[in-house]
């Protein structure tokens, strides 16, 4: 799997464009006053750089060399993003160090999805915010981006189970238009969550 992503991200340009995910752009106001943010499975850095441009101290984690593109994009926008190569399934993450965490289209095998979700929550301080947008299983019939296997997308019932006990600020399951480079273009089917720890 790592080699697949290395290959995709090694191509010229930015596979998912240089602009942030629309969900992150629309919901960024929730992050005001939250200085330290970590972006999981951040790929080429479009969301991390956007949040750095809003004045946040941003760390981007990914397990590919795409983090080099993150640094280049940050330099172009005259901001700094700290990067770290991390296997989000197997590597440990710091506990309660960040004010918020985000993950956009971080797709993992079903058996690993809750592990990554738990880490998204554990890195955030009490009162912190967790934001994610992922493709649902319904996305497979749309063909507008994302994994081609049902094992790599998310079921809303699973996510609803994981977020029980947290203050849920936003939950959405349905169609959204996305124009994100060559990787995601057109109407897709997503799950969005914003919770407060």
Tab-separated table of N, CA and C in Angstrom, residues 14-133:
chain	number	residue	atom	x	y	z
A	14	UNK	N	0.138	18.323	-7.858
A	14	UNK	CA	-0.530	17.881	-6.633
A	14	UNK	C	-1.774	17.073	-7.005
A	15	UNK	N	-1.755	15.800	-6.645
A	15	UNK	CA	-2.815	14.874	-7.046
A	15	UNK	C	-4.203	15.373	-6.661
A	16	UNK	N	-4.309	15.945	-5.456
A	16	UNK	CA	-5.613	16.443	-4.972
A	16	UNK	C	-5.675	17.966	-4.977
A	17	UNK	N	-4.795	18.585	-5.759
A	17	UNK	CA	-4.793	20.034	-5.855
A	17	UNK	C	-4.061	20.683	-4.682
A	18	UNK	N	-4.013	21.996	-4.729
A	18	UNK	CA	-3.305	22.757	-3.691
A	18	UNK	C	-4.260	23.465	-2.743
A	19	UNK	N	-5.536	23.446	-3.078
A	19	UNK	CA	-6.535	24.094	-2.224
A	19	UNK	C	-7.002	23.123	-1.150
A	20	UNK	N	-7.445	23.644	-0.003
A	20	UNK	CA	-7.890	22.736	1.057
A	20	UNK	C	-9.188	22.025	0.700
A	21	UNK	N	-9.423	20.935	1.368
A	21	UNK	CA	-10.705	20.246	1.295
A	21	UNK	C	-11.810	21.223	1.697
A	22	UNK	N	-12.936	21.173	0.996
A	22	UNK	CA	-14.017	22.142	1.221
A	22	UNK	C	-14.601	22.037	2.628
A	23	UNK	N	-14.685	20.841	3.164
A	23	UNK	CA	-15.180	20.654	4.534
A	23	UNK	C	-14.273	21.363	5.535
A	24	UNK	N	-12.962	21.231	5.361
A	24	UNK	CA	-12.016	21.907	6.259
A	24	UNK	C	-12.147	23.419	6.103
A	25	UNK	N	-12.262	23.883	4.856
A	25	UNK	CA	-12.406	25.326	4.637
A	25	UNK	C	-13.679	25.861	5.312
A	26	UNK	N	-14.773	25.148	5.120
A	26	UNK	CA	-16.061	25.611	5.678
A	26	UNK	C	-16.086	25.576	7.204
A	27	UNK	N	-15.394	24.626	7.790
A	27	UNK	CA	-15.477	24.414	9.238
A	27	UNK	C	-14.273	24.967	10.003
A	28	UNK	N	-13.349	25.618	9.311
A	28	UNK	CA	-12.119	26.099	9.962
A	28	UNK	C	-12.403	27.084	11.094
A	29	UNK	N	-13.563	27.752	11.050
A	29	UNK	CA	-13.889	28.704	12.117
A	29	UNK	C	-13.949	28.019	13.480
A	30	UNK	N	-14.245	26.744	13.486
A	30	UNK	CA	-14.305	26.018	14.765
A	30	UNK	C	-12.929	25.880	15.417
A	31	UNK	N	-11.886	26.114	14.640
A	31	UNK	CA	-10.521	25.948	15.132
A	31	UNK	C	-9.921	27.258	15.629
A	32	UNK	N	-10.671	28.337	15.549
A	32	UNK	CA	-10.154	29.633	16.021
A	32	UNK	C	-9.795	29.525	17.495
A	33	UNK	N	-8.637	30.065	17.838
A	33	UNK	CA	-8.185	30.021	19.227
A	33	UNK	C	-7.531	28.706	19.616
A	34	UNK	N	-7.491	27.772	18.680
A	34	UNK	CA	-6.839	26.481	18.948
A	34	UNK	C	-5.524	26.475	18.171
A	35	UNK	N	-4.447	26.711	18.877
A	35	UNK	CA	-3.169	27.018	18.234
A	35	UNK	C	-2.544	25.808	17.539
A	36	UNK	N	-2.411	24.693	18.259
A	36	UNK	CA	-1.652	23.550	17.733
A	36	UNK	C	-2.595	22.524	17.111
A	37	UNK	N	-2.367	22.253	15.819
A	37	UNK	CA	-3.223	21.317	15.081
A	37	UNK	C	-2.350	20.260	14.413
A	38	UNK	N	-2.830	19.014	14.442
A	38	UNK	CA	-2.129	17.943	13.735
A	38	UNK	C	-3.047	17.371	12.658
A	39	UNK	N	-2.473	17.170	11.476
A	39	UNK	CA	-3.227	16.630	10.330
A	39	UNK	C	-2.749	15.205	10.066
A	40	UNK	N	-3.674	14.242	10.198
A	40	UNK	CA	-3.374	12.823	9.974
A	40	UNK	C	-3.488	12.490	8.489
A	41	UNK	N	-2.623	11.583	8.002
A	41	UNK	CA	-2.683	11.087	6.624
A	41	UNK	C	-2.808	12.262	5.652
A	42	UNK	N	-1.923	13.246	5.846
A	42	UNK	CA	-2.097	14.545	5.181
A	42	UNK	C	-1.594	14.579	3.752
A	43	UNK	N	-0.914	13.539	3.283
A	43	UNK	CA	-0.531	13.510	1.871
A	43	UNK	C	0.356	14.685	1.493
A	44	UNK	N	-0.080	15.453	0.509
A	44	UNK	CA	0.745	16.531	-0.046
A	44	UNK	C	0.582	17.868	0.683
A	45	UNK	N	-0.241	17.900	1.722
A	45	UNK	CA	-0.216	19.046	2.636
A	45	UNK	C	-1.189	20.175	2.409
A	46	UNK	N	-2.152	20.011	1.504
A	46	UNK	CA	-3.023	21.148	1.174
A	46	UNK	C	-3.804	21.667	2.376
A	47	UNK	N	-4.282	20.771	3.247
A	47	UNK	CA	-5.065	21.216	4.407
A	47	UNK	C	-4.168	21.804	5.497
A	48	UNK	N	-3.003	21.181	5.692
A	48	UNK	CA	-2.054	21.676	6.693
A	48	UNK	C	-1.591	23.089	6.349
A	49	UNK	N	-1.274	23.313	5.072
A	49	UNK	CA	-0.809	24.640	4.649
A	49	UNK	C	-1.930	25.667	4.792
A	50	UNK	N	-3.137	25.294	4.419
A	50	UNK	CA	-4.279	26.200	4.584
A	50	UNK	C	-4.424	26.618	6.047
A	51	UNK	N	-4.350	25.669	6.964
A	51	UNK	CA	-4.519	25.998	8.383
A	51	UNK	C	-3.340	26.808	8.910
A	52	UNK	N	-2.141	26.550	8.396
A	52	UNK	CA	-0.986	27.368	8.780
A	52	UNK	C	-1.179	28.806	8.312
A	53	UNK	N	-1.784	28.976	7.148
A	53	UNK	CA	-2.056	30.330	6.629
A	53	UNK	C	-3.092	31.057	7.481
A	54	UNK	N	-3.890	30.289	8.231
A	54	UNK	CA	-4.870	30.900	9.142
A	54	UNK	C	-4.240	31.252	10.497
A	55	UNK	N	-2.952	30.954	10.646
A	55	UNK	CA	-2.252	31.327	11.878
A	55	UNK	C	-2.047	30.202	12.878
A	56	UNK	N	-2.384	28.973	12.506
A	56	UNK	CA	-2.199	27.845	13.423
A	56	UNK	C	-0.784	27.280	13.311
A	57	UNK	N	-0.322	26.650	14.375
A	57	UNK	CA	0.914	25.864	14.333
A	57	UNK	C	0.517	24.451	13.921
A	58	UNK	N	0.912	24.041	12.735
A	58	UNK	CA	0.396	22.797	12.166
A	58	UNK	C	1.504	21.758	12.005
A	59	UNK	N	1.172	20.532	12.384
A	59	UNK	CA	2.028	19.364	12.145
A	59	UNK	C	1.287	18.451	11.178
A	60	UNK	N	1.986	17.961	10.157
A	60	UNK	CA	1.385	17.037	9.179
A	60	UNK	C	2.082	15.691	9.267
A	61	UNK	N	1.280	14.637	9.411
A	61	UNK	CA	1.817	13.267	9.441
A	61	UNK	C	1.335	12.483	8.232
A	62	UNK	N	2.246	11.743	7.631
A	62	UNK	CA	1.893	10.829	6.561
A	62	UNK	C	2.994	9.782	6.510
A	63	UNK	N	2.727	8.631	5.906
A	63	UNK	CA	3.781	7.624	5.861
A	63	UNK	C	4.492	7.586	4.522
A	64	UNK	N	4.288	8.604	3.690
A	64	UNK	CA	4.952	8.653	2.388
A	64	UNK	C	5.896	9.853	2.309
A	65	UNK	N	6.675	9.875	1.227
A	65	UNK	CA	7.586	10.988	0.982
A	65	UNK	C	6.845	12.237	0.497
A	66	UNK	N	5.522	12.163	0.405
A	66	UNK	CA	4.742	13.327	-0.050
A	66	UNK	C	4.942	14.527	0.857
A	67	UNK	N	5.495	14.296	2.052
A	67	UNK	CA	5.721	15.399	2.982
A	67	UNK	C	6.691	16.431	2.396
A	68	UNK	N	7.531	15.997	1.446
A	68	UNK	CA	8.404	16.966	0.762
A	68	UNK	C	7.557	17.988	0.018
A	69	UNK	N	6.477	17.534	-0.591
A	69	UNK	CA	5.579	18.456	-1.299
A	69	UNK	C	4.883	19.387	-0.309
A	70	UNK	N	4.586	18.877	0.880
A	70	UNK	CA	3.984	19.720	1.915
A	70	UNK	C	4.911	20.886	2.235
A	71	UNK	N	6.185	20.595	2.409
A	71	UNK	CA	7.162	21.643	2.733
A	71	UNK	C	7.261	22.663	1.600
A	72	UNK	N	7.255	22.157	0.354
A	72	UNK	CA	7.342	23.066	-0.793
A	72	UNK	C	6.125	23.983	-0.868
A	73	UNK	N	4.942	23.405	-0.633
A	73	UNK	CA	3.712	24.196	-0.681
A	73	UNK	C	3.717	25.236	0.438
A	74	UNK	N	4.189	24.851	1.605
A	74	UNK	CA	4.267	25.791	2.734
A	74	UNK	C	5.221	26.942	2.408
A	75	UNK	N	6.362	26.618	1.822
A	75	UNK	CA	7.331	27.661	1.457
A	75	UNK	C	6.729	28.640	0.461
A	76	UNK	N	5.996	28.093	-0.508
A	76	UNK	CA	5.372	28.971	-1.507
A	76	UNK	C	4.400	29.951	-0.867
A	77	UNK	N	3.740	29.506	0.199
A	77	UNK	CA	2.768	30.373	0.880
A	77	UNK	C	3.373	31.087	2.088
A	78	UNK	N	4.700	30.954	2.227
A	78	UNK	CA	5.456	31.640	3.283
A	78	UNK	C	4.918	31.319	4.684
A	79	UNK	N	4.651	30.042	4.892
A	79	UNK	CA	4.263	29.563	6.217
A	79	UNK	C	5.119	28.333	6.540
A	80	UNK	N	5.047	27.913	7.794
A	80	UNK	CA	5.816	26.734	8.213
A	80	UNK	C	4.861	25.639	8.653
A	81	UNK	N	5.108	24.422	8.170
A	81	UNK	CA	4.366	23.248	8.623
A	81	UNK	C	5.390	22.218	9.072
A	82	UNK	N	5.272	21.761	10.294
A	82	UNK	CA	6.151	20.698	10.771
A	82	UNK	C	5.660	19.382	10.172
A	83	UNK	N	6.571	18.557	9.699
A	83	UNK	CA	6.159	17.292	9.085
A	83	UNK	C	6.816	16.120	9.806
A	84	UNK	N	6.145	14.985	9.759
A	84	UNK	CA	6.695	13.781	10.345
A	84	UNK	C	6.188	12.562	9.597
A	85	UNK	N	7.115	11.683	9.213
A	85	UNK	CA	6.704	10.451	8.534
A	85	UNK	C	6.262	9.462	9.613
A	86	UNK	N	5.005	9.028	9.527
A	86	UNK	CA	4.434	8.217	10.591
A	86	UNK	C	3.465	7.195	10.019
A	87	UNK	N	3.591	5.974	10.501
A	87	UNK	CA	2.629	4.923	10.201
A	87	UNK	C	1.541	5.035	11.263
A	88	UNK	N	0.403	5.537	10.880
A	88	UNK	CA	-0.641	5.863	11.857
A	88	UNK	C	-1.310	4.630	12.454
A	89	UNK	N	-1.069	3.474	11.871
A	89	UNK	CA	-1.613	2.239	12.454
A	89	UNK	C	-0.676	1.717	13.542
A	90	UNK	N	0.618	1.685	13.249
A	90	UNK	CA	1.560	1.013	14.151
A	90	UNK	C	2.377	1.954	15.031
A	91	UNK	N	2.630	3.179	14.585
A	91	UNK	CA	3.466	4.090	15.374
A	91	UNK	C	2.661	4.726	16.502
A	92	UNK	N	3.352	4.998	17.599
A	92	UNK	CA	2.678	5.678	18.711
A	92	UNK	C	2.525	7.161	18.379
A	93	UNK	N	1.578	7.798	19.027
A	93	UNK	CA	1.368	9.242	18.872
A	93	UNK	C	1.404	9.865	20.267
A	94	UNK	N	1.802	11.137	20.369
A	94	UNK	CA	1.831	11.777	21.682
A	94	UNK	C	0.428	11.908	22.262
A	95	UNK	N	0.330	11.921	23.567
A	95	UNK	CA	-0.972	11.986	24.231
A	95	UNK	C	-1.321	13.414	24.621
A	96	UNK	N	-2.497	13.864	24.194
A	96	UNK	CA	-3.080	15.151	24.617
A	96	UNK	C	-2.111	16.325	24.433
A	97	UNK	N	-1.492	16.394	23.238
A	97	UNK	CA	-0.531	17.471	22.957
A	97	UNK	C	-1.100	18.569	22.075
A	98	UNK	N	-2.158	18.273	21.342
A	98	UNK	CA	-2.659	19.214	20.338
A	98	UNK	C	-4.023	19.768	20.735
A	99	UNK	N	-4.334	20.936	20.171
A	99	UNK	CA	-5.637	21.566	20.429
A	99	UNK	C	-6.709	21.035	19.483
A	100	UNK	N	-6.271	20.452	18.365
A	100	UNK	CA	-7.217	19.880	17.397
A	100	UNK	C	-6.474	18.889	16.509
A	101	UNK	N	-7.236	17.952	15.957
A	101	UNK	CA	-6.689	17.034	14.953
A	101	UNK	C	-7.677	16.951	13.797
A	102	UNK	N	-7.143	16.751	12.596
A	102	UNK	CA	-7.997	16.605	11.412
A	102	UNK	C	-7.532	15.410	10.595
A	103	UNK	N	-8.450	14.829	9.851
A	103	UNK	CA	-8.097	13.803	8.867
A	103	UNK	C	-9.072	13.911	7.701
A	104	UNK	N	-8.524	14.053	6.511
A	104	UNK	CA	-9.326	14.166	5.298
A	104	UNK	C	-8.979	12.998	4.381
A	105	UNK	N	-9.981	12.161	4.103
A	105	UNK	CA	-9.811	11.015	3.214
A	105	UNK	C	-8.608	10.149	3.600
A	106	UNK	N	-8.483	9.916	4.904
A	106	UNK	CA	-7.480	8.967	5.380
A	106	UNK	C	-8.118	7.592	5.382
A	107	UNK	N	-7.796	6.787	4.400
A	107	UNK	CA	-8.480	5.506	4.262
A	107	UNK	C	-7.578	4.352	4.659
A	108	UNK	N	-8.100	3.536	5.557
A	108	UNK	CA	-7.382	2.406	6.121
A	108	UNK	C	-8.279	1.174	6.046
A	109	UNK	N	-7.677	0.008	6.126
A	109	UNK	CA	-8.475	-1.213	6.167
A	109	UNK	C	-9.432	-1.184	7.354
A	110	UNK	N	-10.592	-1.773	7.193
A	110	UNK	CA	-11.605	-1.741	8.250
A	110	UNK	C	-11.041	-2.167	9.602
A	111	UNK	N	-10.169	-3.182	9.595
A	111	UNK	CA	-9.630	-3.672	10.865
A	111	UNK	C	-8.748	-2.646	11.572
A	112	UNK	N	-8.292	-1.608	10.834
A	112	UNK	CA	-7.410	-0.582	11.399
A	112	UNK	C	-8.096	0.767	11.608
A	113	UNK	N	-9.308	0.913	11.107
A	113	UNK	CA	-9.954	2.232	11.129
A	113	UNK	C	-10.147	2.777	12.545
A	114	UNK	N	-10.608	1.929	13.456
A	114	UNK	CA	-10.841	2.427	14.822
A	114	UNK	C	-9.523	2.765	15.518
A	115	UNK	N	-8.465	2.015	15.211
A	115	UNK	CA	-7.143	2.320	15.772
A	115	UNK	C	-6.738	3.744	15.425
A	116	UNK	N	-6.908	4.108	14.155
A	116	UNK	CA	-6.533	5.454	13.708
A	116	UNK	C	-7.477	6.489	14.324
A	117	UNK	N	-8.774	6.196	14.358
A	117	UNK	CA	-9.723	7.125	14.973
A	117	UNK	C	-9.351	7.381	16.442
A	118	UNK	N	-9.044	6.325	17.165
A	118	UNK	CA	-8.683	6.480	18.583
A	118	UNK	C	-7.452	7.366	18.748
A	119	UNK	N	-6.513	7.272	17.817
A	119	UNK	CA	-5.315	8.119	17.873
A	119	UNK	C	-5.661	9.578	17.557
A	120	UNK	N	-6.584	9.783	16.615
A	120	UNK	CA	-7.052	11.152	16.326
A	120	UNK	C	-7.566	11.824	17.598
A	121	UNK	N	-8.254	11.038	18.422
A	121	UNK	CA	-8.815	11.570	19.671
A	121	UNK	C	-7.736	11.689	20.740
A	122	UNK	N	-6.869	10.694	20.840
A	122	UNK	CA	-5.913	10.670	21.956
A	122	UNK	C	-4.868	11.775	21.880
A	123	UNK	N	-4.549	12.261	20.662
A	123	UNK	CA	-3.533	13.325	20.556
A	123	UNK	C	-4.059	14.690	21.002
A	124	UNK	N	-5.381	14.791	21.135
A	124	UNK	CA	-6.017	16.083	21.412
A	124	UNK	C	-6.219	16.259	22.922
A	125	UNK	N	-5.990	17.476	23.380
A	125	UNK	CA	-6.209	17.800	24.790
A	125	UNK	C	-7.700	17.731	25.121
A	126	UNK	N	-8.056	17.537	26.388
A	126	UNK	CA	-9.469	17.627	26.778
A	126	UNK	C	-10.040	18.976	26.348
A	127	UNK	N	-11.223	18.941	25.736
A	127	UNK	CA	-11.819	20.172	25.201
A	127	UNK	C	-11.425	20.447	23.762
A	128	UNK	N	-10.473	19.659	23.246
A	128	UNK	CA	-10.005	19.854	21.876
A	128	UNK	C	-10.998	19.335	20.844
A	129	UNK	N	-10.708	19.657	19.587
A	129	UNK	CA	-11.608	19.352	18.466
A	129	UNK	C	-10.982	18.288	17.569
A	130	UNK	N	-11.832	17.363	17.105
A	130	UNK	CA	-11.434	16.373	16.101
A	130	UNK	C	-12.358	16.543	14.899
A	131	UNK	N	-11.767	16.659	13.701
A	131	UNK	CA	-12.556	16.839	12.473
A	131	UNK	C	-12.113	15.813	11.441
A	132	UNK	N	-13.086	15.132	10.828
A	132	UNK	CA	-12.699	14.243	9.736
A	132	UNK	C	-13.772	14.179	8.659
A	133	UNK	N	-13.297	13.989	7.431
A	133	UNK	CA	-14.162	13.679	6.297
A	133	UNK	C	-13.548	12.491	5.582
